[in-house]
Structures are given as C-alpha cells and as structure tokens.
Coordinates of C-alpha atoms and ligand atoms in Angstrom, one line a residue:
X1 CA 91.4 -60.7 29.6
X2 CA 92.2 -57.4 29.3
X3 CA 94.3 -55.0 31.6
X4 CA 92.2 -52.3 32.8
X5 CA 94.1 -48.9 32.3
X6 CA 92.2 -46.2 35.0
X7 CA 92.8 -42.4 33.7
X8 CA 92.2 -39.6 35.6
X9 CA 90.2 -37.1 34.1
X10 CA 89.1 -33.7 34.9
X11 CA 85.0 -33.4 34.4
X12 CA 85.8 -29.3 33.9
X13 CA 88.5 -29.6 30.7
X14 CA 87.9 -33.6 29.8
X15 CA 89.1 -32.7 26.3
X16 CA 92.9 -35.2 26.4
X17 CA 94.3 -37.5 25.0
X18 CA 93.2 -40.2 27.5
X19 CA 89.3 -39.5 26.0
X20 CA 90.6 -40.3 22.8
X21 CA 92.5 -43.7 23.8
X22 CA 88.8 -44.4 25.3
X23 CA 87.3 -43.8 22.0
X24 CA 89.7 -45.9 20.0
X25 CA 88.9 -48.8 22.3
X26 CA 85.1 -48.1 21.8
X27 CA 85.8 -48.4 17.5
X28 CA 87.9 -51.3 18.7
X29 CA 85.2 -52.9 20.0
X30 CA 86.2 -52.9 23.5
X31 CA 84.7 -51.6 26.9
X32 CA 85.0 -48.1 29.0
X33 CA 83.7 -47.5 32.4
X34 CA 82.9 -43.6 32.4
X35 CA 81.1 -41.5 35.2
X36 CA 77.6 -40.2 34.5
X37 CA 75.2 -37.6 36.9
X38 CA 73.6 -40.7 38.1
X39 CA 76.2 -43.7 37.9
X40 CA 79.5 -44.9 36.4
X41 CA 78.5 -46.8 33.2
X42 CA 80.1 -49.5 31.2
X43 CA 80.0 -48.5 27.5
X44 CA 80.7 -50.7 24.3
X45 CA 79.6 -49.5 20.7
X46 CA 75.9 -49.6 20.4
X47 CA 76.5 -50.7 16.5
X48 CA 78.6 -53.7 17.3
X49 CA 77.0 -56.7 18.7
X50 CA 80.6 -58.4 19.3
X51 CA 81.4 -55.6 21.5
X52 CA 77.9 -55.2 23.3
X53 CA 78.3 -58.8 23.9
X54 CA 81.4 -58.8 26.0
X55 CA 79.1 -55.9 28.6
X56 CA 77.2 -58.7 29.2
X57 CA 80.2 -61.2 29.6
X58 CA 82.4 -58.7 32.1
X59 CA 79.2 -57.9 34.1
X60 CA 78.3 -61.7 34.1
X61 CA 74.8 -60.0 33.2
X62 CA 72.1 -62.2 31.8
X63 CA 71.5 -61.6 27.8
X64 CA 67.9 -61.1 28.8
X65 CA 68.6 -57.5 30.4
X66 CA 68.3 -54.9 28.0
X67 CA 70.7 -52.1 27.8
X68 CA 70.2 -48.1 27.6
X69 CA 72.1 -46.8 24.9
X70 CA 73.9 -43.3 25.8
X71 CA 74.3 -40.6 23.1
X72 CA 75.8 -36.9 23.7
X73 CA 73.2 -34.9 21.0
X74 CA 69.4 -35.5 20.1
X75 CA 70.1 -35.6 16.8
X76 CA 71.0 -39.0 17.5
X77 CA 68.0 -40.0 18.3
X78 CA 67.1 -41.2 14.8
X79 CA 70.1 -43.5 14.2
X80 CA 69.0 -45.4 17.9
X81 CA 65.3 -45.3 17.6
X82 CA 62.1 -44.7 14.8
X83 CA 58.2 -43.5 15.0
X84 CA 59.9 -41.5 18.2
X85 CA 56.5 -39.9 19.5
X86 CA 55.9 -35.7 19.8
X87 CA 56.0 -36.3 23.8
X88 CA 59.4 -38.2 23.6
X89 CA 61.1 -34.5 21.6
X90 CA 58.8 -32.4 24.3
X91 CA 60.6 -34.2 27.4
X92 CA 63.9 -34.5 25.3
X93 CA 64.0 -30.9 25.0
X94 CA 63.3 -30.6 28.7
X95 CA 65.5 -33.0 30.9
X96 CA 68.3 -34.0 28.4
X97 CA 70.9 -33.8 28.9
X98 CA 69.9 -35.3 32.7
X99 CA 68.7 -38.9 34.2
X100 CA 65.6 -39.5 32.2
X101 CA 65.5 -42.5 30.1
X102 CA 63.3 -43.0 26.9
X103 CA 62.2 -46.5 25.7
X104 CA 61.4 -46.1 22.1
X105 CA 60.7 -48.4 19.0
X106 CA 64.5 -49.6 18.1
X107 CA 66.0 -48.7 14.7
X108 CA 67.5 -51.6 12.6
X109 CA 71.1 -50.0 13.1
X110 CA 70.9 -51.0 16.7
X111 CA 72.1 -54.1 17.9
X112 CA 69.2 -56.3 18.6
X113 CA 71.5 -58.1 21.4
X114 CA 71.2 -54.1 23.3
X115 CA 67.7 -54.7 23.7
X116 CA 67.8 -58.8 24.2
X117 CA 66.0 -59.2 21.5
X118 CA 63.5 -56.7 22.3
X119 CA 61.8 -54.1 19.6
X120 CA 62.4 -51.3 21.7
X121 CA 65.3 -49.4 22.4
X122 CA 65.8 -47.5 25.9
X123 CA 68.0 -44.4 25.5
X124 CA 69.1 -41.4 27.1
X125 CA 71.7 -38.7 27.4
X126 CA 73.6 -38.5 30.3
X127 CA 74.5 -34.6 32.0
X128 CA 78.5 -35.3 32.2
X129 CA 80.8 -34.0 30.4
X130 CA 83.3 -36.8 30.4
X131 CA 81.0 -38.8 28.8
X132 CA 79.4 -36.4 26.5
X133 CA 83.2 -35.5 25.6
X134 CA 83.5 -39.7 24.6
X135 CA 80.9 -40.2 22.9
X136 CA 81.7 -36.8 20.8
X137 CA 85.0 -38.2 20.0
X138 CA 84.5 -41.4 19.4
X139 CA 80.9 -40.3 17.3
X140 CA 78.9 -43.1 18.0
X141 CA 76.0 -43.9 20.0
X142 CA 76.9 -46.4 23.2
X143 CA 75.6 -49.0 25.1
X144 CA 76.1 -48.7 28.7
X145 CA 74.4 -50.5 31.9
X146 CA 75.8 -49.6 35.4
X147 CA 79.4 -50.1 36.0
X148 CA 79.3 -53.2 38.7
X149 CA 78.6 -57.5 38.5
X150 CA 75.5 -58.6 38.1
X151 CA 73.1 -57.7 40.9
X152 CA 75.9 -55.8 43.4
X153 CA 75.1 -52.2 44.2
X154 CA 75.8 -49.9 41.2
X155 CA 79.0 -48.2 41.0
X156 CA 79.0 -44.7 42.3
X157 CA 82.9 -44.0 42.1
X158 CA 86.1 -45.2 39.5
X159 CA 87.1 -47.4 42.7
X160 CA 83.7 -49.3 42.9
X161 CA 84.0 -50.3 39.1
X162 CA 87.8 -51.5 40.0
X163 CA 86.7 -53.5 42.8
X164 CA 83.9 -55.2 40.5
X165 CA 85.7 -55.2 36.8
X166 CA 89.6 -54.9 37.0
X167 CA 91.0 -57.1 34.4
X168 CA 87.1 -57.5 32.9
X169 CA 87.5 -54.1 31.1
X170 CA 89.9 -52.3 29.1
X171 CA 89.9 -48.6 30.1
X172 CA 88.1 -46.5 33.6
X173 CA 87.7 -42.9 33.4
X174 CA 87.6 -41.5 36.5
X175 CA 86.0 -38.4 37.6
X176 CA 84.8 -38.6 40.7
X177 CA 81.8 -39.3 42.2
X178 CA 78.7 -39.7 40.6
X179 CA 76.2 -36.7 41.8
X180 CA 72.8 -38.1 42.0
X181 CA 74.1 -41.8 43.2
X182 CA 70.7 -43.6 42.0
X183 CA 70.0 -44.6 38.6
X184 CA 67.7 -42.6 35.8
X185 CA 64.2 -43.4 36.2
X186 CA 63.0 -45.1 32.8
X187 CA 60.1 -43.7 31.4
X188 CA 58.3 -46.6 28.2
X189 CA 57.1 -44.3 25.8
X190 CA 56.2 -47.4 23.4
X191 CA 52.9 -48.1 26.0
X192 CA 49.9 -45.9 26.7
X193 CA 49.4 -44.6 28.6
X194 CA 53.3 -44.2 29.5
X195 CA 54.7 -45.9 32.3
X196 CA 57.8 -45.7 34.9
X197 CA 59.7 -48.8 34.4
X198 CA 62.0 -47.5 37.3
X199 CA 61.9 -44.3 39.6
X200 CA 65.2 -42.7 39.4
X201 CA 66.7 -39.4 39.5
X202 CA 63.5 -37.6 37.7
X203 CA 60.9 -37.3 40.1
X204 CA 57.5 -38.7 39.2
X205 CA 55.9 -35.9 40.7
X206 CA 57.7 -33.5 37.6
X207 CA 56.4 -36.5 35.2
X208 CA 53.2 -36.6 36.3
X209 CA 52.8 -32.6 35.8
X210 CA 53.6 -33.5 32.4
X211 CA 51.8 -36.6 31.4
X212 CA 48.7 -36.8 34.1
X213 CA 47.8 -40.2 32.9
X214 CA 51.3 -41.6 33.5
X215 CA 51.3 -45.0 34.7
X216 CA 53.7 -46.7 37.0
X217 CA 54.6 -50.3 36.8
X218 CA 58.1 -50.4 37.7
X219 CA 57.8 -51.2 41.6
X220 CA 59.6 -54.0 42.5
X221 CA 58.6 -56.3 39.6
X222 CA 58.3 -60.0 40.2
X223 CA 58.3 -61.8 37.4
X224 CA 56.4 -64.6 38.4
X225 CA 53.3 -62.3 39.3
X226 CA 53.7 -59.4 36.7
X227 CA 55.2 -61.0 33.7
X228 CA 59.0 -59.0 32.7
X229 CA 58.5 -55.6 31.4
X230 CA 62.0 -55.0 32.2
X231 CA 63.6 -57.6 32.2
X232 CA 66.7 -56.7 34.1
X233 CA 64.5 -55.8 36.4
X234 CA 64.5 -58.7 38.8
X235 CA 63.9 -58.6 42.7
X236 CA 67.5 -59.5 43.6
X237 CA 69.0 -56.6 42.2
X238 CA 71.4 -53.5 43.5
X239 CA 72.4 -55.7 46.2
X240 CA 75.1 -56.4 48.8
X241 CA 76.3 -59.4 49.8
X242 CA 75.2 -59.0 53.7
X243 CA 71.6 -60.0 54.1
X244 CA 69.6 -56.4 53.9
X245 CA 66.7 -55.8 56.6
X246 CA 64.3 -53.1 55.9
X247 CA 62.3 -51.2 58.2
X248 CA 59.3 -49.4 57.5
X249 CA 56.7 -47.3 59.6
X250 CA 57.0 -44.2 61.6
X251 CA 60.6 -43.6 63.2
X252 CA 59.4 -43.6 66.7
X253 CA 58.2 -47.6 66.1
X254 CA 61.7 -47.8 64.1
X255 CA 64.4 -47.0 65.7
X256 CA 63.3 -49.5 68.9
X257 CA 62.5 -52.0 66.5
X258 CA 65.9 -51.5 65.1
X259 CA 67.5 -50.7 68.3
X260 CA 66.5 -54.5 69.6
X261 CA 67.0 -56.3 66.6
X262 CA 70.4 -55.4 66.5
X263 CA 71.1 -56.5 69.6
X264 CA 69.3 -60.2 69.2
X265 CA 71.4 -60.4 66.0
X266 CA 74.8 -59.3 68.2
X267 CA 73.3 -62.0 70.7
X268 CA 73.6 -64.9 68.1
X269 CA 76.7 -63.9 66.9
X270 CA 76.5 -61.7 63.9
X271 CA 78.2 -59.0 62.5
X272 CA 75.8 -56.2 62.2
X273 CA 76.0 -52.7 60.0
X274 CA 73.7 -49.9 60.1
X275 CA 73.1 -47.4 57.2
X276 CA 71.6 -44.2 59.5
X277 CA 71.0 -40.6 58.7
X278 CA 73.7 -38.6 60.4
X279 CA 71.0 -37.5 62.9
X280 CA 70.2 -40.9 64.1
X281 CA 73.4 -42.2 64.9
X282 CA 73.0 -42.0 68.9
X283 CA 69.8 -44.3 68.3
X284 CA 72.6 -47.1 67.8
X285 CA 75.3 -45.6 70.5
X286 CA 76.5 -48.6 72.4
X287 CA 75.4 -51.5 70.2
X288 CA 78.6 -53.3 68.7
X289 CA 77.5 -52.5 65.1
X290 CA 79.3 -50.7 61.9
X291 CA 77.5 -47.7 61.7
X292 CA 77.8 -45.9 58.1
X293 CA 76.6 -42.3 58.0
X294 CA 74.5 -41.7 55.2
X295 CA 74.0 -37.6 55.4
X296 CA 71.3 -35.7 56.3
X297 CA 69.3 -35.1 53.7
X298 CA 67.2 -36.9 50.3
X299 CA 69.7 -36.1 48.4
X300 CA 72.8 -36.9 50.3
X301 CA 71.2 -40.1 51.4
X302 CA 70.7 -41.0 47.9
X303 CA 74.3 -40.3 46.4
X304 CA 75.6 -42.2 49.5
X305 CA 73.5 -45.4 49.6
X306 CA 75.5 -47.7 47.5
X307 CA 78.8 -46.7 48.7
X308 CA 77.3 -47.6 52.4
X309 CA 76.5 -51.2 51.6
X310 CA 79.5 -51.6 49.3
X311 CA 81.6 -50.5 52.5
X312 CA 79.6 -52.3 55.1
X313 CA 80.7 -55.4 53.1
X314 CA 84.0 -54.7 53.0
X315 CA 83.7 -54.5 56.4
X316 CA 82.4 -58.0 56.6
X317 CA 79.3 -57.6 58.1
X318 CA 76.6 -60.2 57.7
X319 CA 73.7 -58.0 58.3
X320 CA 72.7 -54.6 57.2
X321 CA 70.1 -52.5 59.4
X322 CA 68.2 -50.1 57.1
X323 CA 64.7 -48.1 57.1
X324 CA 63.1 -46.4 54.3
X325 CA 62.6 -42.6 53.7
X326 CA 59.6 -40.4 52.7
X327 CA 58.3 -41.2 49.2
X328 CA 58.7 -38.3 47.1
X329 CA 60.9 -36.9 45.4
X330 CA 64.1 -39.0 44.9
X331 CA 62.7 -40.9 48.1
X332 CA 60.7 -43.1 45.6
X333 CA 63.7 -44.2 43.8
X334 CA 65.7 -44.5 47.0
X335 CA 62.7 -47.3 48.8
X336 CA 62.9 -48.7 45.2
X337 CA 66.6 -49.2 45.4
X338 CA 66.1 -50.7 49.3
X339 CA 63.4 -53.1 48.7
X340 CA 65.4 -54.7 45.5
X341 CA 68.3 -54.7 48.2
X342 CA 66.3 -56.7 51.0
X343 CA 64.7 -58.6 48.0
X344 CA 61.0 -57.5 48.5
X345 CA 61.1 -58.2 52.6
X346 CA 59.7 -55.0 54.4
X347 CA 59.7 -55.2 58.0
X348 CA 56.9 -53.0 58.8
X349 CA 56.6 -51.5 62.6
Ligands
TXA401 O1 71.4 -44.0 35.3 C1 71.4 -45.0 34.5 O2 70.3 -45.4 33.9 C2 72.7 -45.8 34.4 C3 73.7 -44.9 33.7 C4 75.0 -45.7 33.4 O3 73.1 -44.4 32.6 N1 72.4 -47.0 33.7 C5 71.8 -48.1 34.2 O4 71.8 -49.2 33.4 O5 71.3 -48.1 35.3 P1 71.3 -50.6 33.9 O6 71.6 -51.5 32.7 O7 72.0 -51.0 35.1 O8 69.8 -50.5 34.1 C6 69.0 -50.2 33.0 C7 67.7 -50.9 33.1 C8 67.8 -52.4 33.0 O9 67.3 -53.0 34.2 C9 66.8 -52.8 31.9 O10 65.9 -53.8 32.2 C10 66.1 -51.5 31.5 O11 66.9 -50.5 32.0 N2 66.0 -51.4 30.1 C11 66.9 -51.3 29.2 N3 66.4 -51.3 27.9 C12 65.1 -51.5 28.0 C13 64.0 -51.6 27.1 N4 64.2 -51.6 25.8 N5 62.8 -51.8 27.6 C14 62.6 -51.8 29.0 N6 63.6 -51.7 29.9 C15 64.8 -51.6 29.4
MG402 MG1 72.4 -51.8 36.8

C-alpha cells in the first residue's frame, strides 16, 4: 500500500510542482484526493480501468456504484460521452464549471468499470481551481467519487480524507475546505423526461425553471421498492457510525421532542451528540450531550453537516440528535443527506 504524500496547495496560484507530481501519479495509474466546490474527490485516470479499479479498492466501494468522471473544459465532453443532447450544452454553458452533474450515453474510450458496467457516463466539471489546474496538467479526463470509505460521511476537508484513506492513496491535495459541503445534484439526461438522481448543490427550483417537466426520482432510493437507478445510491449512505435520529415537524413540537429524548437516552446510559443551529443551542443547555454548532444559516448548515457527525464520532458518541430544515433551496439536498444518514427513519412530531 502506498504512502500517502499530503501537499499543501494554494487554490489562488495552484500552478507548482506538487500539481504536477499529482498528475504523474494520475498517468501512473495511481490515486489523488483533490478538493472540489462541493467535496474532496478521489481521482484515478478515467481511461485506465487498472487505475479506476483501485478507487473502488481504497474506498472499499462496491463495483456496482458508478463513478462521475471530472474534466476541466467542455471540449471534453466528446472523449467521455456521445449523442450528448442540445439541453446537456444549454445547462453546460450555464452551471459549468459548478456542482451539476450530467449522465450521458458513455463513449467507448471510457472505462466501462467507471460506470459498473452501465451505458451511461455521469460527468461534470468541478468550480476549483486545484482541480481544474490537475486535470489541465495531467490532460485527461478523471474519475472521482467522494474522498471517504464506503458509506461514512463525505469528506469536506484534506484531514477527513486522511482520517478515511492514509496509506490507501498515493497523493492529498489540500486546499481547504470544500465551500458548498454537499454533493452535486445529478441531473440523467439519458431519460425523459429528465430526472434528479440526487439534489445537491444546484437547486431544483433553478432546474425546474429550465426543464418544467423535470422529474425527480432520486429521494432516498430503496432498492427493493424502486429498482437501482443509481446504484451507489443505497439507503445507508453519508453516514456516521453513531446511530442518527431525525426529527421532523414544526420546531416548536421539535425541540421538546428532542429536549426529552435526550434525556431518556442520557437515562439509559448513552452518549448523546446534538447537531443544532447556533440559535438553538440553549434548547439543549443542561442536558449532558456534545453539542456541535452547525451555523446559522442554509448554507453554513450545509458546508458544516459532515464535519459535525465526523466530529461527534470522534467524540464517541453513540447517538446523534438531528432535525431537518426547510426544503428549498440547498435544504432539499441537505434532508436528502439526513435521511440517508438515519437510514430512511424520520421521527416525525
Ligand atoms: O459533488 C460530487 O458529485 C462529488 C465530487 C467529488 O465531484 N462526487 C461524488 O461522487 O459525490 P460519489 O461517487 O460519491 O457519488 C456519485 C453518485 C454515485 O452514488 C453514483 O450512483 C452516481 O453518482 N452515478 C455515477 N455515475 C452514474 C451513472 N452513470 N448513472 C447514474 N448515477 C451515477
Ligand atoms: Mg460519495
């Protein structure tokens, strides 16, 4: 196993020598974990299968979840996917760079294991310049799922893809924190009418200005009951290892109903953590719980929700006390990301 070299680099001049080591490990066939507007990614040639087979290795992903292939200009596009649709340049032109994933019909030069075996490819170009800086130097398009193991919460910073993949990768770019902090959403070109596969950091309200018969069939996919348009997209997903309880329903029925499970859980002995707005944190005064502050708005809630159960873990808790936000906006993606957490349970008051 390799030993994972982490470089600093500076997202404002990302043009040094430690991008070019990264893109002599991508021709080399091995793996770099770069930052991206949404999410850190874990990037292997998108033309080699050896090397998009070891993502799935380091991740311990199942070969069954397909991959988004990154690029850093839409002239790309052609090498990654064919028959690419009038709609897919229209929205290309708009949101790329940005967090807005295509799935398009796959081009032969792609390898089949980046889409499991799938005829469609999923791609997208991420608004980053480290990234966009690799994948200029290194001239080829690359497959990259989120930075962390299988089913933990994605990796938001450099020191979240350590803690999952030391010694599983070869090189981590760090810049910082990722902006958004959720995913892209995924929009399936290759079905009409189109369809969300997964709300993410494009709002479906600006999709739906754009494509009025847009369909969404992301939410929450079981397989059992809706058959795997995504595969990856399973309900255990974007997970901590404390068990996650959600709460739903106005806050005023909330926060009691939070309030006093707490305290039964404190009662039967377990450690508890609570993910709160900064607002709401004298709701929880006085109950022995770790409290992580997730900010005070959408936005800020969003880039800090997988950093607050990845440190309410480290913390040991065996619980984590959550409620969901309004649903628009990024709040779509953000219940999206909470349900997979608390694997479909909703604890409605
Ligand atoms: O923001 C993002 O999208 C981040 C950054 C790194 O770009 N990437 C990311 O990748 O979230 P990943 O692998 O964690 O999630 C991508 C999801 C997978 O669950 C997979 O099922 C779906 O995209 N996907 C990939 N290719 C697909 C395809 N051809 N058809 C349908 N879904 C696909
Ligand atoms: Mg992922």
């Amino acid at each position: 196993m390799p030993e994972t070299q982490v470089f600093s680099v500076n997202p404002q001049s990302p043009n040094t020598e430690c991008i070019q080591i990264a893109a002599d490990v991508l021709h080399k066939g091995g793996l770099v974990a770069f930052p991206t507007e949404t999410v850190y990614g874990l990037g292997a040639n998108a033309l080699d299968s050896a090397a998009v087979a070891r993502i799935f290795v380091a991740k311990g992903r199942p070969v069954s979840d397909p991959i988004i292939v990154h690029l850093h200009d839409p002239s790309q596009l052609s090498l990654v996917a064919r028959d690419v649709p009038d709609l897919a340049h229209d929205l290309v032109h708009r949101f790329w760079p940005g967090p807005l994933t295509l799935v398009l019909r796959r081009s032969p030069d792609i390898s089949p294991n980046v889409s499991a075996g799938m005829d469609t490819v999923a791609v997208r170009i991420p608004n980053h310049a480290i990234p966009l800086e690799l994948f200029r130097v290194a001239d080829l398009p690359v497959a990259a799922p989120s930075a962390n193991r299988f089913a933990r919460p994605s990796a938001t910073t450099a020191a979240h893809v350590f803690e999952d993949l030391s010694g599983r990768i070869d090189v981590i770019l760090d810049g910082g924190a990722a902006v958004i902090g959720l995913e892209s959403t995924i929009l399936d070109l290759t079905r009409t009418p189109p369809a969300v596969l997964r709300p993410g950091g494009i709002a479906l309200e600006t999709l739906r200005a754009l494509i009025p018969d847009l369909e969404v069939i992301s939410k929450h996919l079981r397989p059992e009951d809706e058959g795997i348009q995504a595969p990856g997209m399973l309900y255990k997903h974007y997970s901590p290892r404390a068990e996650l309880l959600l709460f739903a329903g106005s806050l005023d029925l909330v926060v009691p109903a939070m309030q006093s499970s707490a305290r039964q859980l404190v009662e039967t002995g377990r450690r508890i953590g609570i993910l709160a707005p900064n607002a709401e944190q004298r709701y929880f005064v006085g109950i022995p719980a770790q409290i992580f502050q997730l900010g005070d708005d959408l936005s800020e809630i969003s880039h800090n929700l997988f950093t607050g159960m990845r440190e309410l873990d480290a913390a040991g808790v065996d619980s984590i006390l959550v409620h969901g936000f309004e649903q628009s906006g990024l709040g779509i993606a953000l219940w999206d990301r909470l349900l997979r957490a608390a694997e479909g349970r909703v604890i409605w008051c």
